[in-house]
């Protein structure tokens, strides 16, 4: 999934970017509120991690502007402001969750996963695609109890298609969701990724769960 982090502490920003990227997220970063708002208005994100005390534009103002423009992106406030009144204000403005600093990275990840599931109306952290089981908490794929080894890119592709089950996803949309916004990716990269994923998911005598609607994109069933 694709995450935007808006945080003015360069040390924390890079730490979160590195940690979430290792888990397979595509992560964009911004160090002030104005840049964060510009990213959020330009690119699709599954969730935004947002500090409140930011240069140029506060986190509160970022939330106000996004909700004024009817953005439905889930927002997780990550702030040192830990009073009940601070949490209430953030949630009333339109944030979806609030985590205070200092925090445990594992808890942040769990909250992000919860927001992603909410975005795609998926209560169960395990997604099913035919005989495949996709554990979004462990970020693993298995069939009949046997794990299938996927690269982070292959896993991200399968997870996103599974969350989008019933929809044909275009190559452009896949590029926007699977890669950071400053990455130059061609449609050929997606074709190669789909091909390698199909090889790893292949089961003799059964059709591939990853299907192509020629001229439109990809879907799973």
XYZ file of N, CA, C and O in Angstrom:
884
model
N 0.835 -1.189 0.000
C 0.000 0.000 0.000
C 0.878 1.250 0.000
O 2.050 1.202 0.329
N 0.274 2.375 -0.345
C 1.043 3.612 -0.468
C 0.720 4.549 0.687
O -0.445 4.833 0.960
N 1.776 5.034 1.361
C 1.647 5.838 2.557
C 2.362 7.176 2.349
O 3.436 7.221 1.751
N 1.769 8.258 2.875
C 2.427 9.559 2.921
C 2.739 9.883 4.377
O 1.864 9.789 5.235
N 3.990 10.253 4.656
C 4.393 10.669 6.000
C 4.707 12.156 5.960
O 5.537 12.603 5.155
N 4.058 12.929 6.831
C 4.317 14.369 6.924
C 4.835 14.631 8.330
O 4.084 14.568 9.307
N 6.134 14.914 8.443
C 6.800 15.018 9.745
C 8.012 15.942 9.611
O 8.804 15.776 8.678
N 8.157 16.906 10.522
C 9.250 17.869 10.381
C 10.549 17.430 11.055
O 11.590 18.045 10.839
N 10.519 16.366 11.854
C 11.755 15.825 12.418
C 12.415 14.942 11.367
O 11.901 13.870 11.027
N 13.545 15.403 10.838
C 14.198 14.652 9.756
C 14.611 13.265 10.221
O 14.538 12.296 9.460
N 15.026 13.144 11.484
C 15.446 11.840 12.004
C 14.271 10.869 12.049
O 14.376 9.727 11.596
N 13.140 11.325 12.595
C 11.968 10.457 12.673
C 11.416 10.167 11.279
O 10.995 9.037 10.988
N 11.439 11.178 10.420
C 10.917 11.004 9.061
C 11.670 9.903 8.332
O 11.060 9.006 7.729
N 12.998 9.950 8.401
C 13.798 8.944 7.690
C 13.656 7.574 8.337
O 13.668 6.539 7.653
N 13.517 7.545 9.663
C 13.344 6.270 10.348
C 12.028 5.605 9.947
O 11.993 4.395 9.667
N 10.954 6.390 9.902
C 9.659 5.846 9.491
C 9.683 5.420 8.023
O 9.150 4.363 7.665
N 10.296 6.240 7.190
C 10.386 5.899 5.768
C 11.125 4.580 5.579
O 10.667 3.698 4.838
N 12.238 4.413 6.274
C 13.034 3.189 6.143
C 12.268 1.984 6.683
O 12.204 0.928 6.040
N 11.662 2.142 7.869
C 10.961 1.024 8.484
C 9.758 0.565 7.691
O 9.549 -0.638 7.481
N 8.944 1.512 7.223
C 7.749 1.151 6.461
C 8.104 0.623 5.078
O 7.434 -0.273 4.559
N 9.163 1.158 4.483
C 9.608 0.650 3.174
C 10.073 -0.802 3.285
O 9.801 -1.615 2.395
N 10.749 -1.138 4.386
C 11.193 -2.517 4.590
C 10.014 -3.472 4.680
O 10.128 -4.647 4.325
N 8.882 -2.972 5.178
C 7.687 -3.806 5.299
C 6.927 -3.923 3.975
O 5.923 -4.628 3.900
N 7.391 -3.193 2.961
C 6.768 -3.317 1.649
C 5.875 -2.172 1.248
O 5.281 -2.203 0.166
N 5.755 -1.151 2.107
C 4.956 0.006 1.728
C 5.709 0.864 0.715
O 6.934 0.966 0.753
N 4.962 1.510 -0.180
C 5.516 2.588 -0.992
C 5.323 3.857 -0.179
O 4.195 4.206 0.185
N 6.415 4.561 0.145
C 6.362 5.657 1.105
C 6.827 6.958 0.472
O 7.958 7.066 -0.002
N 5.945 7.970 0.473
C 6.318 9.333 0.133
C 6.478 10.120 1.422
O 5.803 9.833 2.424
N 7.358 11.128 1.418
C 7.613 11.903 2.639
C 7.561 13.396 2.344
O 7.888 13.845 1.245
N 7.147 14.167 3.359
C 7.150 15.621 3.288
C 7.530 16.160 4.652
O 7.119 15.600 5.678
N 8.319 17.254 4.682
C 8.827 17.783 5.944
C 8.060 18.996 6.439
O 8.374 19.530 7.500
N 7.068 19.466 5.697
C 6.241 20.568 6.189
C 4.811 20.417 5.678
O 4.539 19.626 4.774
N 3.903 21.169 6.284
C 2.493 21.004 5.991
C 2.107 21.334 4.568
O 1.276 20.644 3.958
N 2.708 22.381 4.004
C 2.357 22.782 2.639
C 2.744 21.713 1.631
O 1.963 21.376 0.728
N 3.946 21.158 1.772
C 4.370 20.087 0.869
C 3.512 18.839 1.071
O 3.151 18.151 0.112
N 3.190 18.542 2.333
C 2.343 17.386 2.607
C 0.981 17.515 1.955
O 0.467 16.555 1.366
N 0.392 18.708 2.048
C -0.911 18.938 1.423
C -0.809 18.793 -0.088
O -1.689 18.198 -0.727
N 0.266 19.316 -0.684
C 0.444 19.213 -2.138
C 0.546 17.750 -2.572
O -0.065 17.351 -3.575
N 1.302 16.943 -1.827
C 1.381 15.511 -2.132
C 0.006 14.861 -2.033
O -0.411 14.108 -2.921
N -0.701 15.151 -0.940
C -1.993 14.507 -0.688
C -3.034 14.880 -1.723
O -3.949 14.105 -2.011
N -2.913 16.070 -2.295
C -3.859 16.515 -3.317
C -3.489 16.015 -4.708
O -4.313 16.058 -5.621
N -2.261 15.526 -4.865
C -1.779 15.131 -6.190
C -1.796 13.620 -6.401
O -2.113 13.146 -7.498
N -1.472 12.854 -5.354
C -1.303 11.413 -5.502
C -2.291 10.646 -4.620
O -2.719 11.149 -3.583
N -2.629 9.403 -5.020
C -3.527 8.586 -4.192
C -2.757 7.883 -3.082
O -1.717 7.263 -3.324
N -3.246 7.967 -1.860
C -2.623 7.290 -0.724
C -3.653 6.444 0.003
O -4.828 6.812 0.088
N -3.188 5.339 0.554
C -4.062 4.506 1.375
C -4.167 5.070 2.783
O -5.168 4.869 3.466
N -3.135 5.776 3.226
C -3.169 6.418 4.537
C -2.104 7.506 4.589
O -1.097 7.458 3.878
N -2.350 8.497 5.451
C -1.397 9.583 5.696
C -1.039 9.583 7.172
O -1.922 9.553 8.029
N 0.254 9.592 7.470
C 0.739 9.752 8.838
C 1.129 11.215 8.990
O 2.035 11.699 8.297
N 0.451 11.930 9.894
C 0.535 13.389 9.917
C 0.876 13.929 11.299
O 0.150 13.686 12.271
N 1.983 14.673 11.390
C 2.302 15.412 12.602
C 1.409 16.657 12.653
O 0.868 17.083 11.621
N 1.246 17.226 13.831
C 0.405 18.428 13.962
C 1.226 19.708 13.936
O 0.826 20.690 13.307
N 2.360 19.707 14.626
C 3.181 20.923 14.723
C 4.195 20.936 13.582
O 5.293 20.403 13.685
N 3.779 21.550 12.465
C 4.568 21.535 11.237
C 4.867 22.955 10.765
O 4.083 23.866 11.003
N 5.982 23.140 10.045
C 6.255 24.442 9.431
C 5.268 24.724 8.296
O 4.738 23.801 7.675
N 5.051 25.977 8.042
C 4.278 26.516 6.909
C 2.779 26.276 6.992
O 1.976 27.150 6.653
N 2.370 25.100 7.438
C 0.947 24.784 7.531
C 0.799 23.707 8.597
O 1.450 22.670 8.517
N -0.049 23.946 9.580
C -0.181 22.972 10.669
C -0.896 21.717 10.192
O -1.608 21.719 9.184
N -0.728 20.649 10.968
C -1.446 19.420 10.650
C -2.948 19.615 10.682
O -3.679 19.054 9.861
N -3.426 20.430 11.611
C -4.864 20.725 11.672
C -5.340 21.368 10.370
O -6.405 21.030 9.842
N -4.542 22.302 9.849
C -4.923 22.975 8.606
C -4.892 22.016 7.416
O -5.717 22.126 6.500
N -3.938 21.088 7.434
C -3.878 20.078 6.370
C -5.156 19.243 6.372
O -5.772 19.005 5.325
N -5.574 18.812 7.566
C -6.798 18.009 7.670
C -8.009 18.812 7.189
O -8.841 18.305 6.417
N -8.112 20.056 7.663
C -9.257 20.898 7.263
C -9.352 21.011 5.739
O -10.424 20.876 5.160
N -8.209 21.268 5.105
C -8.217 21.488 3.665
C -8.552 20.205 2.909
O -9.325 20.231 1.936
N -8.002 19.075 3.348
C -8.297 17.817 2.673
C -9.771 17.454 2.821
O -10.422 17.032 1.852
N -10.320 17.611 4.026
C -11.735 17.278 4.216
C -12.645 18.285 3.519
O -13.721 17.920 3.032
N -12.191 19.542 3.421
C -12.990 20.536 2.687
C -13.119 20.145 1.218
O -14.155 20.399 0.584
N -12.066 19.513 0.697
C -12.072 19.082 -0.698
C -12.574 17.644 -0.842
O -12.411 17.025 -1.889
N -13.175 17.130 0.230
C -13.809 15.802 0.221
C -12.828 14.656 -0.006
O -13.208 13.609 -0.553
N -11.575 14.842 0.403
C -10.621 13.736 0.352
C -11.047 12.668 1.343
O -11.366 12.952 2.498
N -11.050 11.402 0.889
C -11.440 10.293 1.752
C -10.235 9.504 2.263
O -10.396 8.457 2.894
N -9.031 10.006 2.016
C -7.837 9.315 2.481
C -7.818 9.266 4.001
O -8.051 10.265 4.668
N -7.531 8.095 4.560
C -7.475 7.953 6.008
C -6.236 8.658 6.558
O -5.143 8.556 5.980
N -6.417 9.355 7.677
C -5.345 10.139 8.285
C -5.085 9.645 9.707
O -6.002 9.570 10.527
N -3.838 9.311 9.980
C -3.387 8.944 11.316
C -2.527 10.086 11.848
O -1.451 10.354 11.307
N -3.009 10.789 12.869
C -2.213 11.835 13.505
C -1.156 11.182 14.384
O -1.453 10.289 15.180
N 0.095 11.635 14.231
C 1.201 11.166 15.054
C 1.817 12.399 15.700
O 2.522 13.167 15.039
N 1.536 12.622 16.983
C 1.879 13.909 17.588
C 2.324 13.749 19.036
O 1.898 12.832 19.744
N 3.164 14.712 19.481
C 3.560 14.768 20.885
C 2.471 15.416 21.743
O 2.549 15.373 22.973
N 1.478 16.005 21.125
C 0.367 16.616 21.869
C -0.535 15.494 22.374
O -1.234 14.854 21.587
N -0.498 15.286 23.691
C -1.114 14.084 24.235
C -2.297 14.332 25.157
O -2.767 13.413 25.833
N -2.804 15.551 25.187
C -3.974 15.826 26.014
C -5.240 15.290 25.347
O -5.310 15.172 24.112
N -6.222 14.951 26.165
C -7.487 14.467 25.617
C -8.081 15.498 24.659
O -8.589 15.141 23.586
N -7.987 16.764 25.000
C -8.535 17.817 24.133
C -7.846 17.847 22.780
O -8.477 18.140 21.755
N -6.546 17.528 22.750
C -5.813 17.477 21.476
C -6.332 16.334 20.606
O -6.553 16.499 19.395
N -6.521 15.173 21.233
C -7.010 14.017 20.481
C -8.428 14.264 19.968
O -8.752 13.937 18.824
N -9.255 14.832 20.829
C -10.636 15.111 20.430
C -10.668 16.092 19.252
O -11.401 15.876 18.278
N -9.874 17.146 19.325
C -9.868 18.132 18.243
C -9.444 17.504 16.920
O -10.066 17.732 15.877
N -8.381 16.704 16.960
C -7.909 16.078 15.730
C -8.945 15.171 15.105
O -9.169 15.191 13.896
N -9.600 14.373 15.942
C -10.622 13.459 15.434
C -11.847 14.211 14.942
O -12.461 13.837 13.936
N -12.212 15.275 15.624
C -13.375 16.059 15.198
C -13.127 16.775 13.873
O -14.068 17.005 13.107
N -11.869 17.113 13.603
C -11.554 17.769 12.328
C -11.633 16.805 11.147
O -11.733 17.235 9.995
N -11.557 15.489 11.447
C -11.664 14.518 10.362
C -10.567 13.487 10.302
O -10.535 12.664 9.372
N -9.642 13.492 11.294
C -8.637 12.427 11.349
C -9.321 11.117 11.705
O -10.373 11.101 12.347
N -8.719 10.015 11.312
C -9.297 8.690 11.545
C -8.696 7.988 12.751
O -9.303 7.064 13.298
N -7.507 8.402 13.157
C -6.856 7.776 14.308
C -5.834 8.766 14.858
O -5.451 9.736 14.181
N -5.391 8.506 16.103
C -4.474 9.428 16.786
C -3.521 8.601 17.626
O -3.948 7.797 18.448
N -2.223 8.785 17.409
C -1.195 8.075 18.158
C -0.219 9.101 18.710
O 0.244 9.982 17.974
N 0.082 9.020 20.010
C 0.951 10.012 20.625
C 2.409 9.547 20.643
O 2.694 8.352 20.713
N 3.307 10.513 20.588
C 4.742 10.260 20.704
C 5.129 10.335 22.187
O 4.589 11.170 22.910
N 6.069 9.517 22.646
C 6.738 8.422 21.922
C 5.780 7.262 21.672
O 4.787 7.104 22.384
N 6.100 6.459 20.664
C 5.194 5.390 20.254
C 6.000 4.146 19.900
O 7.210 4.197 19.682
N 5.316 3.028 19.852
C 5.940 1.769 19.421
C 5.702 1.597 17.923
O 4.568 1.745 17.453
N 6.753 1.290 17.194
C 6.632 1.148 15.743
C 5.633 0.066 15.372
O 4.850 0.219 14.429
N 5.628 -1.034 16.124
C 4.684 -2.122 15.841
C 3.234 -1.647 15.970
O 2.364 -2.072 15.204
N 2.977 -0.781 16.942
C 1.614 -0.256 17.095
C 1.249 0.644 15.926
O 0.124 0.584 15.411
N 2.183 1.467 15.491
C 1.930 2.313 14.320
C 1.578 1.455 13.117
O 0.609 1.741 12.396
N 2.338 0.391 12.896
C 2.085 -0.495 11.754
C 0.704 -1.141 11.863
O -0.020 -1.247 10.867
N 0.345 -1.584 13.073
C -0.959 -2.220 13.267
C -2.087 -1.233 12.997
O -3.111 -1.589 12.400
N -1.916 0.000 13.427
C -2.942 1.018 13.182
C -3.053 1.341 11.689
O -4.150 1.547 11.165
N -1.911 1.385 11.004
C -1.952 1.622 9.559
C -2.659 0.485 8.841
O -3.462 0.707 7.926
N -2.367 -0.750 9.236
C -3.040 -1.895 8.621
C -4.545 -1.825 8.851
O -5.342 -2.138 7.957
N -4.943 -1.389 10.038
C -6.364 -1.254 10.333
C -7.013 -0.208 9.434
O -8.125 -0.415 8.920
N -6.309 0.915 9.200
C -6.852 1.955 8.331
C -6.952 1.474 6.878
O -7.918 1.803 6.178
N -5.952 0.710 6.452
C -5.993 0.177 5.083
C -7.170 -0.774 4.925
O -7.911 -0.718 3.926
N -7.389 -1.652 5.916
C -8.530 -2.568 5.844
C -9.841 -1.780 5.811
O -10.767 -2.127 5.065
N -9.907 -0.719 6.604
C -11.113 0.093 6.629
C -11.338 0.761 5.270
O -12.472 0.867 4.800
N -10.254 1.191 4.646
C -10.373 1.844 3.339
C -11.004 0.913 2.308
O -11.789 1.335 1.454
N -10.656 -0.376 2.395
C -11.162 -1.348 1.423
C -12.290 -2.209 1.991
O -12.627 -3.240 1.406
N -12.852 -1.755 3.123
C -14.004 -2.447 3.744
C -13.698 -3.921 3.984
O -14.525 -4.796 3.717
N -12.498 -4.202 4.480
C -12.082 -5.575 4.760
C -11.853 -5.727 6.261
O -10.883 -5.186 6.807
N -12.739 -6.436 6.942
C -12.603 -6.635 8.378
C -11.525 -7.666 8.705
O -10.807 -7.561 9.695
N -11.452 -8.701 7.876
C -10.536 -9.807 8.145
C -9.131 -9.476 7.627
O -8.980 -9.103 6.457
N -8.095 -9.605 8.458
C -6.743 -9.331 7.967
C -6.230 -10.366 6.974
O -5.203 -10.157 6.340
N -6.944 -11.486 6.834
C -6.567 -12.501 5.849
C -7.512 -12.424 4.661
O -8.725 -12.544 4.804
N -6.948 -12.200 3.477
C -7.728 -12.116 2.243
C -7.641 -13.450 1.507
O -6.589 -14.091 1.484
N -8.732 -13.842 0.890
C -8.758 -15.095 0.137
C -8.934 -14.806 -1.348
O -9.798 -14.023 -1.740
N -8.093 -15.434 -2.150
C -8.203 -15.370 -3.612
C -8.145 -16.804 -4.109
O -7.066 -17.406 -4.182
N -9.293 -17.396 -4.404
C -9.328 -18.807 -4.763
C -8.790 -19.635 -3.609
O -9.232 -19.511 -2.470
N -7.770 -20.442 -3.898
C -7.160 -21.275 -2.851
C -6.040 -20.549 -2.104
O -5.440 -21.111 -1.185
N -5.768 -19.304 -2.491
C -4.693 -18.545 -1.849
C -5.197 -17.828 -0.606
O -6.324 -17.332 -0.576
N -4.338 -17.768 0.416
C -4.602 -17.004 1.624
C -3.530 -15.923 1.756
O -2.335 -16.240 1.781
N -3.966 -14.663 1.819
C -3.034 -13.538 1.926
C -3.167 -12.957 3.327
O -4.188 -12.358 3.671
N -2.142 -13.161 4.139
C -2.136 -12.659 5.508
C -1.526 -11.259 5.496
O -0.307 -11.104 5.413
N -2.373 -10.224 5.579
C -1.873 -8.855 5.462
C -1.142 -8.396 6.714
O -0.418 -7.393 6.660
N -1.318 -9.092 7.841
C -0.581 -8.749 9.056
C 0.856 -9.283 8.974
O 1.817 -8.569 9.264
N 0.987 -10.535 8.574
C 2.316 -11.155 8.435
C 2.929 -10.884 7.076
O 4.099 -11.141 6.855
N 2.110 -10.394 6.154
C 2.538 -10.112 4.779
C 3.078 -11.370 4.106
O 4.169 -11.389 3.524
N 2.278 -12.442 4.218
C 2.650 -13.717 3.621
C 1.502 -14.237 2.765
O 0.347 -13.848 2.939
N 1.845 -15.121 1.841
C 0.865 -15.766 0.964
C 1.048 -17.272 1.079
O 2.182 -17.770 1.068
N -0.058 -17.987 1.209
C 0.034 -19.442 1.336
C -1.085 -20.114 0.556
O -2.099 -19.490 0.217
N -0.875 -21.395 0.274
C -1.903 -22.228 -0.354
C -1.899 -23.560 0.382
O -0.858 -24.211 0.465
N -3.044 -23.933 0.944
C -3.173 -25.182 1.703
C -2.117 -25.288 2.805
O -1.527 -26.348 3.037
N -1.839 -24.170 3.466
C -0.900 -24.158 4.578
C 0.555 -24.019 4.199
O 1.417 -23.862 5.066
N 0.869 -24.067 2.898
C 2.261 -23.956 2.446
C 2.532 -22.534 1.966
O 1.817 -22.013 1.098
N 3.561 -21.907 2.534
C 3.896 -20.536 2.154
C 4.443 -20.479 0.728
O 5.135 -21.392 0.268
N 4.113 -19.387 0.041
C 4.626 -19.114 -1.297
C 5.528 -17.893 -1.190
O 5.083 -16.814 -0.779
N 6.803 -18.055 -1.515
C 7.780 -16.978 -1.361
C 7.625 -15.953 -2.482
O 7.788 -16.278 -3.664
N 7.276 -14.719 -2.095
C 7.153 -13.631 -3.051
C 8.116 -12.506 -2.682
O 8.446 -12.322 -1.512
N 8.557 -11.765 -3.671
C 9.335 -10.565 -3.394
C 8.389 -9.500 -2.837
O 7.157 -9.593 -3.001
N 8.923 -8.460 -2.173
C 8.045 -7.386 -1.689
C 7.183 -6.775 -2.797
O 6.004 -6.487 -2.576
N 7.730 -6.601 -3.986
C 6.965 -6.017 -5.090
C 5.848 -6.941 -5.548
O 4.727 -6.503 -5.818
N 6.146 -8.245 -5.621
C 5.115 -9.215 -6.009
C 4.008 -9.266 -4.966
O 2.821 -9.322 -5.307
N 4.404 -9.230 -3.686
C 3.387 -9.243 -2.632
C 2.503 -8.001 -2.704
O 1.273 -8.097 -2.595
N 3.101 -6.834 -2.864
C 2.321 -5.589 -2.934
C 1.308 -5.648 -4.069
O 0.159 -5.210 -3.926
N 1.739 -6.166 -5.212
C 0.848 -6.271 -6.362
C -0.334 -7.185 -6.050
O -1.491 -6.818 -6.281
N -0.051 -8.365 -5.510
C -1.126 -9.313 -5.218
C -2.064 -8.759 -4.149
O -3.292 -8.874 -4.269
N -1.508 -8.147 -3.095
C -2.336 -7.595 -2.020
C -3.267 -6.512 -2.561
O -4.461 -6.480 -2.243
N -2.739 -5.621 -3.389
C -3.560 -4.535 -3.912
C -4.663 -5.065 -4.828
O -5.812 -4.610 -4.776
N -4.341 -6.049 -5.668
C -5.365 -6.645 -6.526
C -6.424 -7.359 -5.683
O -7.615 -7.309 -6.006
N -5.996 -7.996 -4.593
C -6.947 -8.689 -3.719
C -7.860 -7.694 -3.014
O -9.071 -7.926 -2.880
N -7.296 -6.592 -2.541
C -8.129 -5.551 -1.920
C -9.094 -4.943 -2.935
O -10.164 -4.459 -2.570
N -8.706 -4.964 -4.202
C -9.528 -4.377 -5.265
C -10.339 -5.444 -5.999
O -10.756 -5.227 -7.144
N -10.557 -6.584 -5.360
C -11.278 -7.695 -5.999
C -12.610 -7.212 -6.554
O -13.338 -6.451 -5.920
N -12.910 -7.680 -7.786
C -14.123 -7.241 -8.461
C -13.901 -6.040 -9.357
O -14.810 -5.626 -10.078
N -12.692 -5.471 -9.322
C -12.362 -4.325 -10.161
C -11.194 -4.668 -11.076
O -10.285 -5.408 -10.690
N -11.230 -4.112 -12.266
C -10.075 -4.200 -13.157
C -9.190 -2.995 -12.864
O -9.655 -1.851 -12.893
N -7.925 -3.252 -12.541
C -7.003 -2.188 -12.137
C -6.056 -1.890 -13.292
O -5.357 -2.785 -13.780
N -6.026 -0.655 -13.714
C -5.189 -0.265 -14.851
C -3.711 -0.260 -14.460
O -3.356 -0.189 -13.274
N -2.846 -0.294 -15.465
C -1.405 -0.228 -15.209
C -1.039 1.090 -14.545
O -0.205 1.118 -13.632
N -1.651 2.195 -14.981
C -1.345 3.494 -14.373
C -1.697 3.510 -12.890
O -0.938 4.031 -12.063
N -2.838 2.929 -12.542
C -3.234 2.906 -11.131
C -2.288 2.034 -10.312
O -1.946 2.371 -9.174
N -1.854 0.929 -10.884
C -0.887 0.078 -10.194
C 0.421 0.827 -9.957
O 0.994 0.762 -8.864
N 0.879 1.554 -10.955
C 2.120 2.314 -10.806
C 1.982 3.343 -9.691
O 2.859 3.491 -8.838
N 0.850 4.048 -9.645
C 0.637 5.083 -8.632
C 0.590 4.502 -7.226
O 1.010 5.150 -6.261
N 0.071 3.275 -7.081
C -0.087 2.695 -5.751
C 1.119 1.894 -5.290
O 1.372 1.807 -4.079
N 1.853 1.301 -6.204
C 2.920 0.380 -5.816
C 4.287 1.031 -5.696
O 5.200 0.434 -5.131
N 4.434 2.250 -6.206
C 5.752 2.884 -6.218
C 5.663 4.300 -5.670
O 4.612 4.948 -5.736
N 6.782 4.783 -5.121
C 6.822 6.150 -4.634
C 6.642 7.109 -5.801
O 6.922 6.767 -6.963
N 6.201 8.314 -5.492
C 5.815 9.253 -6.549
C 6.999 9.786 -7.348
O 6.819 10.318 -8.445
N 8.223 9.659 -6.801
C 9.399 10.137 -7.535
C 10.083 9.017 -8.318
O 11.157 9.197 -8.874
N 9.447 7.848 -8.387
C 10.019 6.721 -9.126
C 9.495 6.720 -10.559
O 8.291 6.814 -10.792
N 10.409 6.633 -11.518
C 10.041 6.600 -12.923
C 9.830 5.141 -13.334
O 10.784 4.380 -13.481
N 8.568 4.751 -13.477
C 8.224 3.359 -13.766
C 7.439 3.285 -15.069
O 6.491 4.047 -15.267
N 7.806 2.365 -15.933
C 7.095 2.187 -17.188
C 6.090 1.047 -17.062
O 6.160 0.222 -16.153
N 5.144 1.009 -17.999
C 4.146 -0.058 -17.989
C 4.809 -1.421 -18.173
O 4.285 -2.444 -17.714
N 5.968 -1.462 -18.814
C 6.671 -2.721 -19.015
C 7.075 -3.346 -17.683
O 7.081 -4.574 -17.542
N 7.404 -2.498 -16.690
C 7.778 -3.010 -15.371
C 6.596 -3.761 -14.754
O 6.761 -4.819 -14.149
N 5.389 -3.227 -14.899
C 4.195 -3.880 -14.377
C 3.965 -5.208 -15.092
O 3.637 -6.220 -14.456
N 4.147 -5.235 -16.393
C 3.952 -6.469 -17.147
C 4.918 -7.561 -16.687
O 4.534 -8.725 -16.534
N 6.173 -7.183 -16.454
C 7.175 -8.143 -15.979
C 6.816 -8.627 -14.575
O 6.930 -9.827 -14.265
N 6.344 -7.710 -13.725
C 5.970 -8.068 -12.356
C 4.778 -9.023 -12.343
O 4.777 -10.016 -11.603
N 3.788 -8.748 -13.172
C 2.625 -9.636 -13.271
C 3.059 -11.017 -13.744
O 2.613 -12.048 -13.223
N 3.951 -11.059 -14.728
C 4.416 -12.331 -15.270
C 5.140 -13.159 -14.208
O 4.898 -14.368 -14.069
N 6.007 -12.518 -13.431
C 6.745 -13.255 -12.401
C 5.813 -13.718 -11.286
O 5.979 -14.816 -10.744
N 4.808 -12.889 -10.934
C 3.846 -13.294 -9.914
C 3.048 -14.501 -10.382
O 2.827 -15.454 -9.617
N 2.623 -14.497 -11.636
C 1.870 -15.640 -12.166
C 2.686 -16.927 -12.111
O 2.160 -17.991 -11.785
N 3.960 -16.842 -12.416
C 4.813 -18.039 -12.386
C 4.865 -18.620 -10.977
O 4.776 -19.837 -10.786
N 4.988 -17.761 -9.982
C 5.103 -18.247 -8.608
C 3.782 -18.777 -8.067
O 3.761 -19.626 -7.174
N 2.671 -18.274 -8.598
C 1.360 -18.720 -8.124
C 0.810 -19.875 -8.946
O -0.262 -20.401 -8.640
N 1.546 -20.267 -9.980
C 1.047 -21.295 -10.896
C 0.789 -22.612 -10.173
O 1.596 -23.072 -9.355
N -0.341 -23.194 -10.483
C -0.695 -24.516 -9.967
C -1.182 -25.344 -11.152
O -2.149 -24.961 -11.818
N -0.509 -26.457 -11.452
C -0.878 -27.255 -12.631
C -2.364 -27.601 -12.651
O -2.941 -27.996 -11.638
N -2.968 -27.413 -13.823
C -4.362 -27.788 -14.006
C -5.377 -26.757 -13.570
O -6.578 -26.979 -13.711
N -4.904 -25.605 -13.059
C -5.841 -24.553 -12.646
C -5.425 -23.238 -13.292
O -4.238 -22.966 -13.479
N -6.385 -22.371 -13.635
C -6.042 -21.086 -14.240
C -5.386 -20.157 -13.227
O -5.592 -20.295 -12.008
N -4.616 -19.217 -13.712
C -3.957 -18.256 -12.833
C -4.997 -17.365 -12.151
O -5.974 -16.943 -12.786
N -4.814 -17.061 -10.848
C -5.751 -16.154 -10.186
C -5.594 -14.707 -10.652
O -6.495 -13.888 -10.443
N -4.457 -14.392 -11.259
C -4.215 -13.036 -11.766
C -4.545 -13.015 -13.248
O -3.890 -13.666 -14.058
N -5.564 -12.264 -13.589
C -6.073 -12.273 -14.962
C -5.907 -10.907 -15.615
O -5.808 -9.889 -14.932
N -5.893 -10.929 -16.956
C -5.749 -9.704 -17.746
C -7.035 -9.417 -18.508
O -7.598 -10.329 -19.120
N -7.494 -8.193 -18.425
C -8.552 -7.725 -19.325
C -7.861 -6.823 -20.330
O -7.523 -5.677 -20.019
N -7.619 -7.391 -21.501
C -6.754 -6.734 -22.472
C -7.220 -5.321 -22.786
O -8.388 -5.082 -23.075
N -6.265 -4.401 -22.695
C -6.558 -3.001 -22.974
C -7.050 -2.216 -21.766
O -7.170 -0.993 -21.831
N -7.334 -2.934 -20.652
C -7.866 -2.254 -19.470
C -6.977 -2.441 -18.220
O -6.784 -1.489 -17.471
N -6.485 -3.652 -17.993
C -5.657 -3.861 -16.821
C -5.754 -5.268 -16.276
O -5.971 -6.231 -17.041
N -5.640 -5.405 -14.947
C -5.548 -6.709 -14.301
C -6.562 -6.824 -13.167
O -6.987 -5.844 -12.577
N -6.906 -8.085 -12.861
C -7.815 -8.342 -11.742
C -7.559 -9.745 -11.227
O -6.852 -10.539 -11.866
N -8.113 -10.065 -10.067
C -7.982 -11.418 -9.518
C -9.360 -11.996 -9.270
O -10.317 -11.288 -9.001
N -9.447 -13.328 -9.384
C -10.664 -14.029 -8.959
C -10.306 -15.481 -8.624
O -9.173 -15.885 -8.756
